[in-house]
Short mmCIF file of C-alpha atoms in Angstrom, two decimals:
data_model
loop_
_atom_site.label_atom_id
_atom_site.label_comp_id
_atom_site.label_asym_id
_atom_site.label_seq_id
_atom_site.Cartn_x
_atom_site.Cartn_y
_atom_site.Cartn_z
CA MET M 3 -0.03 -0.14 0.14
CA SER M 4 1.45 3.24 -1.00
CA ILE M 5 2.21 6.03 2.07
CA PHE M 6 -0.53 7.97 0.51
CA GLU M 7 -3.13 5.82 0.76
CA TYR M 8 -2.56 5.01 4.55
CA ASN M 9 -5.22 7.46 5.95
CA GLY M 10 -7.48 8.77 2.79
CA SER M 11 -8.84 11.67 1.27
CA ALA M 12 -10.83 13.46 -1.14
CA LEU M 13 -10.26 17.27 -2.22
CA VAL M 14 -11.83 19.44 -4.83
CA ALA M 15 -11.87 23.47 -5.32
CA MET M 16 -13.61 24.35 -8.11
CA VAL M 17 -13.74 27.77 -10.03
CA GLY M 18 -17.54 29.87 -10.11
CA LYS M 19 -18.53 33.76 -11.27
CA ASN M 20 -16.35 35.80 -8.78
CA CYS M 21 -16.68 33.05 -6.82
CA PHE M 22 -14.88 29.39 -5.31
CA ALA M 23 -15.26 26.41 -3.70
CA ILE M 24 -13.88 23.72 -1.88
CA ALA M 25 -14.81 21.16 -0.40
CA SER M 26 -13.27 17.82 1.35
CA ASP M 27 -14.19 14.29 2.26
CA ARG M 28 -14.46 14.23 6.40
CA ARG M 29 -12.54 10.14 7.30
CA LEU M 30 -9.26 9.73 8.55
CA GLY M 31 -8.17 5.69 8.94
CA VAL M 32 -5.24 3.74 9.22
CA GLN M 33 -5.08 1.67 6.27
CA LEU M 34 -8.61 -0.35 7.06
CA GLN M 35 -9.98 1.21 10.05
CA THR M 36 -11.86 4.50 10.08
CA VAL M 37 -10.43 6.44 13.09
CA ALA M 38 -11.93 9.61 12.76
CA THR M 39 -15.17 11.04 11.28
CA ASP M 40 -14.38 14.88 11.36
CA PHE M 41 -11.35 15.53 10.43
CA GLN M 42 -10.46 18.56 9.14
CA ARG M 43 -8.41 18.91 5.28
CA ILE M 44 -9.52 22.32 4.95
CA PHE M 45 -7.67 24.89 6.93
CA LYS M 46 -8.42 29.13 6.44
CA ILE M 47 -5.17 31.16 5.61
CA HIS M 48 -6.81 34.73 5.52
CA ASP M 49 -10.97 34.47 4.94
CA LYS M 50 -10.03 34.92 0.98
CA LEU M 51 -7.44 32.84 0.89
CA PHE M 52 -8.13 28.66 2.04
CA VAL M 53 -5.89 25.45 1.15
CA GLY M 54 -6.76 21.42 1.66
CA LEU M 55 -4.05 18.72 2.09
CA SER M 56 -4.81 15.49 0.52
CA GLY M 57 -2.52 12.60 1.90
CA LEU M 58 -0.54 11.60 4.21
CA ALA M 59 -2.18 13.31 7.30
CA THR M 60 0.45 14.15 9.98
CA ASP M 61 2.58 15.95 7.00
CA ALA M 62 -0.95 17.91 6.61
CA GLN M 63 -1.13 19.32 9.63
CA THR M 64 2.64 20.00 9.86
CA LEU M 65 2.60 21.96 6.59
CA TYR M 66 -0.51 23.38 7.76
CA GLN M 67 1.24 24.69 11.08
CA ARG M 68 4.91 25.80 8.83
CA LEU M 69 2.53 27.36 6.22
CA VAL M 70 0.11 29.40 8.60
CA PHE M 71 3.82 30.39 10.83
CA ARG M 72 4.83 31.82 7.17
CA HIS M 73 1.96 32.92 5.99
CA LYS M 74 2.07 35.27 9.72
CA LEU M 75 5.68 36.00 9.50
CA TYR M 76 4.35 37.68 5.66
CA GLN M 77 1.45 40.41 7.64
CA LEU M 78 3.68 41.89 9.98
CA ARG M 79 6.80 42.71 7.46
CA GLU M 80 3.73 43.01 4.56
CA GLU M 81 1.49 45.28 6.39
CA ARG M 82 -1.61 42.81 4.51
CA ASP M 83 -2.73 39.80 3.04
CA MET M 84 -0.73 37.02 1.11
CA LYS M 85 -1.73 36.95 -3.07
CA PRO M 86 -2.98 33.22 -3.54
CA GLU M 87 -1.13 33.23 -6.60
CA THR M 88 2.08 33.89 -4.10
CA PHE M 89 0.75 32.00 -1.60
CA ALA M 90 0.54 29.19 -3.97
CA SER M 91 4.70 29.69 -5.01
CA LEU M 92 5.54 29.35 -1.46
CA VAL M 93 3.95 26.26 -0.59
CA SER M 94 6.31 25.13 -3.71
CA ALA M 95 9.29 26.60 -2.58
CA ILE M 96 8.81 24.70 0.85
CA LEU M 97 8.01 21.72 -0.59
CA TYR M 98 10.75 21.91 -3.06
CA GLU M 99 12.54 22.43 -0.01
CA LYS M 100 12.28 18.34 0.99
CA ARG M 101 12.33 17.22 -2.48
CA PHE M 102 14.84 13.82 -1.16
CA GLY M 103 13.00 13.15 1.59
CA PRO M 104 9.18 15.01 1.16
CA TYR M 105 6.16 15.89 2.45
CA PHE M 106 3.21 12.75 1.39
CA CYS M 107 0.95 15.92 0.54
CA GLN M 108 -0.95 16.99 -1.80
CA PRO M 109 -2.36 20.30 -1.69
CA VAL M 110 -5.25 21.98 -3.40
CA ILE M 111 -4.88 26.16 -3.37
CA ALA M 112 -8.02 28.02 -3.61
CA GLY M 113 -8.66 31.88 -3.14
CA LEU M 114 -9.77 35.09 -4.75
CA GLY M 115 -7.06 36.96 -6.01
CA ASP M 116 -6.01 40.93 -7.23
CA GLU M 117 -10.10 42.60 -8.37
CA ASP M 118 -10.89 39.43 -6.26
CA LYS M 119 -11.33 37.23 -8.95
CA PRO M 120 -11.08 33.15 -8.49
CA PHE M 121 -7.89 31.52 -7.98
CA ILE M 122 -7.27 27.35 -7.93
CA CYS M 123 -4.33 25.49 -8.28
CA THR M 124 -2.86 21.73 -7.21
CA MET M 125 0.47 20.37 -6.56
CA ASP M 126 2.23 17.53 -6.29
CA SER M 127 4.43 16.16 -2.70
CA ILE M 128 7.58 17.94 -4.27
CA GLY M 129 5.93 21.31 -5.05
CA ALA M 130 4.93 20.77 -9.41
CA LYS M 131 2.08 23.11 -10.09
CA GLU M 132 -0.94 23.07 -12.07
CA LEU M 133 -2.47 25.66 -12.56
CA ALA M 134 -6.45 25.73 -13.54
CA LYS M 135 -9.27 27.13 -15.04
CA ASP M 136 -12.53 25.21 -14.38
CA PHE M 137 -11.00 22.66 -10.40
CA VAL M 138 -8.61 20.48 -9.43
CA VAL M 139 -8.37 17.16 -7.36
CA ALA M 140 -6.33 16.01 -4.73
CA GLY M 141 -6.33 12.34 -2.74
CA THR M 142 -7.38 8.91 -3.39
CA ALA M 143 -10.53 9.71 -4.56
CA SER M 144 -9.05 12.06 -7.26
CA GLU M 145 -10.13 9.31 -9.62
CA SER M 146 -13.35 8.98 -9.58
CA LEU M 147 -12.61 12.61 -8.53
CA TYR M 148 -12.00 13.94 -11.79
CA GLY M 149 -14.63 12.09 -13.74
CA ALA M 150 -17.19 13.63 -11.68
CA CYS M 151 -16.21 17.16 -12.38
CA GLU M 152 -15.40 16.73 -15.75
CA SER M 153 -19.29 15.67 -16.65
CA MET M 154 -20.99 18.59 -13.84
CA PHE M 155 -18.66 21.77 -13.27
CA LYS M 156 -19.89 24.40 -16.26
CA PRO M 157 -18.43 27.94 -16.53
CA ASP M 158 -19.85 30.01 -14.91
CA MET M 159 -22.28 29.35 -11.28
CA GLU M 160 -23.20 31.43 -9.05
CA PRO M 161 -22.25 30.16 -5.65
CA GLU M 162 -25.81 27.85 -4.51
CA GLU M 163 -25.43 26.54 -8.27
CA LEU M 164 -21.63 25.66 -7.40
CA PHE M 165 -22.55 24.30 -3.57
CA GLU M 166 -24.62 21.99 -5.48
CA THR M 167 -22.54 20.97 -8.09
CA ILE M 168 -19.76 20.23 -5.99
CA SER M 169 -21.25 18.33 -3.62
CA GLN M 170 -22.54 15.84 -6.10
CA ALA M 171 -19.03 16.03 -7.84
CA LEU M 172 -17.67 14.44 -3.57
CA LEU M 173 -20.56 12.60 -2.62
CA SER M 174 -20.65 9.79 -5.71
CA SER M 175 -16.64 10.41 -5.75
CA VAL M 176 -16.21 9.51 -2.05
CA ASP M 177 -18.63 6.77 -2.97
CA ARG M 178 -16.59 4.56 -4.67
CA ASP M 179 -13.50 4.97 -3.02
CA CYS M 180 -12.98 3.12 0.43
CA LEU M 181 -11.16 5.06 1.82
CA SER M 182 -12.58 8.35 2.28
CA GLY M 183 -15.93 9.49 2.92
CA TRP M 184 -18.34 10.33 6.33
CA GLY M 185 -19.84 13.11 4.73
CA GLY M 186 -18.52 15.99 3.34
CA HIS M 187 -16.92 19.72 4.25
CA VAL M 188 -17.99 22.26 2.05
CA TYR M 189 -16.78 25.68 1.77
CA VAL M 190 -18.37 28.69 -0.74
CA VAL M 191 -16.12 32.08 -0.30
CA THR M 192 -16.98 35.13 -2.91
CA PRO M 193 -15.30 38.69 -1.75
CA THR M 194 -18.29 39.34 0.82
CA GLU M 195 -18.94 36.51 2.51
CA VAL M 196 -17.74 32.72 3.63
CA THR M 197 -19.63 29.99 3.35
CA GLU M 198 -19.01 26.53 5.25
CA ARG M 199 -21.46 23.42 5.30
CA ILE M 200 -21.10 20.53 6.60
CA LEU M 201 -22.78 17.13 3.63
CA LYS M 202 -23.96 13.93 5.30
CA GLY M 203 -23.43 11.58 2.53
CA ARG M 204 -22.86 8.02 3.30
CA MET M 205 -22.09 7.26 6.22
CA ASP M 206 -19.30 4.20 5.18
CA LEU X 8 24.70 -10.42 -3.15
CA ALA X 9 20.99 -9.68 -3.26
CA SER X 10 20.33 -10.90 -6.89
CA THR X 11 20.74 -14.69 -5.80
CA MET X 12 17.83 -14.51 -3.10
CA THR X 13 14.92 -12.59 -4.69
CA LYS X 14 12.70 -13.99 -7.16
CA GLN X 15 12.81 -15.08 -10.04
CA GLN X 16 10.89 -12.98 -12.25
CA ALA X 17 9.68 -13.49 -16.22
CA ASN X 18 10.98 -10.34 -18.63
CA TRP X 19 8.18 -11.15 -21.10
CA SER X 20 4.92 -11.07 -19.68
CA PRO X 21 1.84 -12.70 -22.02
CA TYR X 22 -0.45 -9.44 -21.43
CA ASP X 23 -0.75 -6.39 -22.74
CA ASN X 24 -2.53 -3.31 -21.97
CA ASN X 25 -4.97 -2.30 -24.90
CA GLY X 26 -7.41 0.25 -23.17
CA GLY X 27 -10.33 1.70 -24.09
CA THR X 28 -13.84 2.34 -22.41
CA CYS X 29 -17.01 0.82 -21.74
CA VAL X 30 -20.33 1.46 -20.65
CA ALA X 31 -23.78 -0.18 -20.17
CA ILE X 32 -26.92 1.28 -19.68
CA ALA X 33 -30.68 -0.44 -18.96
CA GLY X 34 -33.22 0.39 -20.01
CA ALA X 35 -37.15 -0.98 -18.55
CA ASP X 36 -36.93 -2.25 -23.37
CA TYR X 37 -34.17 -0.65 -24.41
CA CYS X 38 -30.04 -1.90 -23.98
CA VAL X 39 -27.97 1.09 -24.54
CA ILE X 40 -24.03 -1.23 -25.30
CA ALA X 41 -21.29 1.60 -25.96
CA ALA X 42 -17.29 1.42 -25.83
CA ASP X 43 -14.93 4.32 -27.33
CA THR X 44 -12.55 2.89 -30.61
CA ARG X 45 -8.97 3.74 -29.60
CA MET X 46 -7.27 0.96 -29.59
CA SER X 47 -3.35 1.76 -27.50
CA THR X 48 -0.15 -0.11 -26.17
CA GLY X 49 1.55 2.06 -24.02
CA TYR X 50 1.68 5.30 -25.03
CA SER X 51 1.01 4.93 -28.50
CA ILE X 52 -1.95 4.56 -30.89
CA LEU X 53 -2.88 1.39 -33.04
CA THR X 54 -5.53 2.00 -34.82
CA ARG X 55 -8.56 4.14 -33.92
CA ASP X 56 -10.90 3.07 -35.27
CA TYR X 57 -11.49 -0.92 -33.54
CA SER X 58 -14.86 -2.25 -32.48
CA LYS X 59 -15.06 -3.80 -28.86
CA ILE X 60 -18.49 -4.28 -29.18
CA CYS X 61 -19.60 -7.90 -30.27
CA LYS X 62 -23.04 -9.26 -31.15
CA LEU X 63 -23.23 -13.14 -29.80
CA ALA X 64 -27.24 -13.53 -29.77
CA ASP X 65 -29.82 -11.76 -31.53
CA LYS X 66 -30.18 -10.21 -28.02
CA CYS X 67 -26.94 -10.16 -26.30
CA VAL X 68 -24.07 -8.15 -26.88
CA MET X 69 -20.94 -7.86 -25.47
CA ALA X 70 -18.53 -5.12 -24.88
CA SER X 71 -15.07 -5.68 -23.96
CA SER X 72 -11.95 -3.52 -23.24
CA GLY X 73 -8.65 -4.86 -21.49
CA PHE X 74 -6.14 -7.58 -23.65
CA GLN X 75 -8.00 -7.65 -27.52
CA ALA X 76 -6.03 -10.31 -28.53
CA ASP X 77 -7.80 -12.19 -25.61
CA VAL X 78 -10.68 -9.66 -25.71
CA LYS X 79 -11.05 -11.56 -30.24
CA ALA X 80 -10.53 -15.37 -28.72
CA LEU X 81 -13.18 -14.85 -25.79
CA GLN X 82 -15.23 -13.96 -28.65
CA LYS X 83 -14.63 -16.38 -31.30
CA VAL X 84 -14.77 -19.11 -27.92
CA LEU X 85 -18.23 -17.61 -27.27
CA SER X 86 -19.92 -17.12 -31.03
CA ALA X 87 -18.50 -21.20 -31.90
CA ARG X 88 -20.76 -22.14 -29.05
CA HIS X 89 -23.93 -19.88 -29.41
CA LEU X 90 -23.76 -21.99 -32.74
CA ILE X 91 -23.95 -24.69 -30.99
CA TYR X 92 -26.48 -24.19 -28.68
CA GLN X 93 -28.66 -22.77 -31.84
CA HIS X 94 -28.28 -26.76 -33.69
CA GLN X 95 -28.85 -28.52 -29.85
CA HIS X 96 -32.06 -26.05 -29.25
CA ASN X 97 -33.17 -25.24 -32.21
CA LYS X 98 -33.43 -21.11 -30.46
CA GLN X 99 -30.58 -18.34 -29.11
CA MET X 100 -29.81 -17.61 -26.18
CA SER X 101 -30.95 -15.82 -24.43
CA CYS X 102 -28.84 -13.29 -22.98
CA PRO X 103 -29.08 -14.43 -19.01
CA ALA X 104 -27.98 -18.05 -20.41
CA MET X 105 -24.87 -15.98 -22.45
CA GLY X 106 -24.20 -14.19 -19.08
CA GLN X 107 -23.44 -17.33 -17.11
CA LEU X 108 -22.18 -18.77 -19.94
CA LEU X 109 -19.29 -15.69 -20.60
CA SER X 110 -18.89 -16.53 -16.45
CA ASN X 111 -18.14 -20.18 -17.23
CA THR X 112 -15.79 -19.81 -20.52
CA LEU X 113 -14.14 -16.84 -18.72
CA TYR X 114 -13.25 -19.29 -15.18
CA TYR X 115 -12.25 -22.26 -17.25
CA LYS X 116 -9.31 -20.35 -17.15
CA ARG X 117 -8.86 -19.35 -14.22
CA PHE X 118 -5.33 -19.93 -13.69
CA PHE X 119 -4.24 -18.20 -17.17
CA PRO X 120 -7.20 -15.75 -17.75
CA TYR X 121 -8.29 -14.04 -20.19
CA TYR X 122 -7.44 -9.91 -19.47
CA SER X 123 -10.88 -9.15 -20.62
CA PHE X 124 -13.39 -7.06 -19.27
CA ASN X 125 -16.30 -7.12 -20.02
CA VAL X 126 -20.24 -6.02 -20.09
CA LEU X 127 -22.87 -7.73 -21.72
CA GLY X 128 -26.05 -5.88 -22.39
CA GLY X 129 -29.33 -7.14 -23.68
CA LEU X 130 -33.13 -7.89 -23.55
CA ASP X 131 -34.27 -10.66 -20.95
CA THR X 132 -36.95 -13.06 -21.58
CA GLU X 133 -39.33 -10.30 -20.46
CA GLY X 134 -37.94 -7.92 -23.02
CA LYS X 135 -36.61 -5.55 -20.53
CA GLY X 136 -33.14 -4.78 -20.72
CA CYS X 137 -30.16 -6.26 -18.54
CA VAL X 138 -26.97 -5.61 -17.99
CA TYR X 139 -24.08 -7.95 -16.51
CA THR X 140 -20.74 -6.54 -15.53
CA TYR X 141 -17.73 -8.74 -15.08
CA ASP X 142 -13.89 -9.32 -13.53
CA ALA X 143 -11.51 -11.26 -15.54
CA VAL X 144 -12.16 -14.57 -13.85
CA GLY X 145 -16.19 -14.17 -14.20
CA SER X 146 -16.90 -12.69 -11.15
CA TYR X 147 -20.73 -11.83 -12.42
CA GLU X 148 -23.87 -9.68 -11.38
CA ARG X 149 -26.77 -7.51 -12.61
CA VAL X 150 -26.92 -4.31 -12.38
CA GLY X 151 -28.63 -1.56 -13.86
CA TYR X 152 -25.84 0.42 -15.59
CA SER X 153 -21.59 -1.36 -15.26
CA SER X 154 -18.29 1.24 -17.16
CA GLN X 155 -14.96 -1.24 -17.95
CA GLY X 156 -12.36 -0.24 -18.92
CA SER X 157 -9.48 2.57 -18.53
CA GLY X 158 -11.89 5.55 -17.91
CA ALA X 159 -14.18 2.84 -15.30
CA THR X 160 -13.40 5.44 -12.65
CA LEU X 161 -13.91 8.36 -14.07
CA ILE X 162 -17.25 7.43 -15.26
CA THR X 163 -18.43 4.72 -12.90
CA PRO X 164 -19.81 8.14 -10.14
CA PHE X 165 -21.16 9.78 -12.39
CA LEU X 166 -23.36 7.09 -13.66
CA ASP X 167 -24.23 6.40 -9.78
CA ASN X 168 -24.90 9.91 -9.18
CA GLN X 169 -27.25 10.38 -12.18
CA LEU X 170 -29.09 6.69 -12.30
CA LYS X 171 -28.77 5.78 -8.78
CA SER X 172 -29.17 2.62 -8.84
CA PRO X 173 -30.71 0.63 -5.93
CA SER X 174 -27.74 -0.84 -3.51
CA PRO X 175 -28.29 -4.79 -4.16
CA LEU X 176 -28.46 -4.69 0.18
CA LEU X 177 -32.08 -3.18 -0.07
CA LEU X 178 -34.74 -5.31 1.00
CA PRO X 179 -38.04 -6.10 -1.09
CA ALA X 180 -35.09 -6.86 -3.98
CA LYS X 181 -35.65 -3.18 -5.98
CA ASP X 182 -35.32 -4.34 -10.11
CA ALA X 183 -32.15 -3.00 -11.31
CA VAL X 184 -33.29 -1.27 -14.08
CA THR X 185 -33.30 3.17 -14.94
CA PRO X 186 -36.09 4.62 -15.53
CA LEU X 187 -34.77 6.61 -18.52
CA SER X 188 -35.92 7.09 -21.46
CA GLU X 189 -33.84 5.35 -24.62
CA THR X 190 -32.79 9.09 -26.25
CA GLU X 191 -32.15 10.28 -22.72
CA ALA X 192 -29.56 7.23 -21.78
CA ILE X 193 -27.60 7.91 -25.69
CA ASP X 194 -27.90 11.54 -24.10
CA LEU X 195 -25.85 9.93 -20.96
CA VAL X 196 -23.67 7.63 -22.20
CA LYS X 197 -22.12 10.59 -24.85
CA THR X 198 -21.34 12.96 -22.24
CA CYS X 199 -19.96 9.61 -20.07
CA PHE X 200 -17.78 9.36 -23.49
CA ALA X 201 -17.15 13.46 -23.58
CA SER X 202 -15.98 13.61 -20.42
CA ALA X 203 -13.34 10.31 -19.87
CA THR X 204 -12.48 11.11 -23.27
CA GLU X 205 -10.37 15.06 -20.97
CA ARG X 206 -8.91 12.66 -18.58
CA ASP X 207 -8.35 9.53 -20.32
CA ILE X 208 -5.57 9.49 -22.33
CA TYR X 209 -6.39 5.65 -23.66
CA THR X 210 -9.85 6.89 -24.38
CA GLY X 211 -10.84 8.98 -27.25
CA ASP X 212 -11.23 9.28 -31.30
CA LYS X 213 -14.50 7.59 -32.19
CA LEU X 214 -17.00 6.61 -29.93
CA GLU X 215 -19.86 3.44 -31.20
CA ILE X 216 -22.87 3.09 -29.34
CA VAL X 217 -25.26 -0.48 -30.23
CA VAL X 218 -28.79 -0.13 -28.86
CA LEU X 219 -30.95 -3.11 -28.06
CA ASN X 220 -34.39 -3.33 -28.35
CA ALA X 221 -38.05 -4.94 -29.27
CA ASP X 222 -37.17 -3.40 -33.05
CA GLY X 223 -33.92 -4.85 -33.19
CA ILE X 224 -29.65 -3.61 -32.86
CA ARG X 225 -28.59 0.05 -34.13
CA ARG X 226 -25.84 1.54 -34.47
CA GLU X 227 -24.36 5.13 -34.33
CA TYR X 228 -20.84 6.47 -34.20
CA MET X 229 -20.31 10.13 -32.14
CA GLU X 230 -16.78 11.95 -32.71
CA LEU X 231 -14.47 12.36 -29.79
CA ARG X 232 -11.47 14.24 -29.34
CA LYS X 233 -8.45 12.56 -30.86
CA ASP X 234 -5.46 13.70 -28.40
#
């Protein structure tokens, strides 16, 4: 079994009209045993920037702590929040530092950049960035998520429709993956507000 | 030193994977079976125009992905067995009967399998659509819809979402058939393949759709992305 499949995870981020949504599953497992059903994989960096970390849970938590630390330093020095594009470069650099002993994480970054333009990207465990205009996926359920998102996505969705689409894509995909599931956690972010919702799906 | 203690491994494999994706959806009085027409090996394309679909009986069509040489051999064996059945029983094999035959044929080669991932589609003895899905060694189940091949992991969750098949664990047992009309089912299949083609390198070129209903068998094609 691969180290990326030790804990199990599913992450997806989608772009809408002047908004974005980022969603994850809630299961934390140790191989086949479920250990937690309320595990948080998506973290807020600032009001318009969220990062989701899939893969090995311990590395996800450590990486998150390091990223929050770096962002706080940035805020002290620059007296402003980091732009999502800049944050993505920071994450990429931090991952590449560990090129020959990497963090076993695949991050998904989503934020509103200049003029509140939605920005999403993912990268592999050593920092290779993949920018996308529509959606990005990560985790053990990534292949299923690719299929579901590719069929269900349409450009310029309003926040309510975006929420429905990302939720349906997430739930259908995790239902075909043994290592992710136990509900979902969805954040929909517009320039004015952040809505956090918990989804109830198949609890297995 | 390590080389004397490791298990001996073959440097030649009898199998290859020619890629491709197959889908089948059963309706109240129809069945849709579809597969792409790309045949690959490694990162190369062998041909853009290869049919993975085979008519085994009047009301029974099989689509198979995997190693096409084994698929071809399997199709030959099943066609020959069907011919013998026709000689002995003076009638065509029903789809459930062919379903069982396919399972037995696959298990016959349990210890040197046909590298073939099959979906069997057709009309059962009552004229309702039926789809049977198999693994490489013959384990099978009647379902309302199924997908096999390289794009299956991309398509199946989407079909789950659109068709919401009843769980086999439910009591009383619910029918494994889709409430879609024939045209809706065909459109759904086209959407599935368009999406799978985007994200799966082994799926693309052209989509072949076979529709079985009370009027007979119909074939249609749709172009897919060729990259």
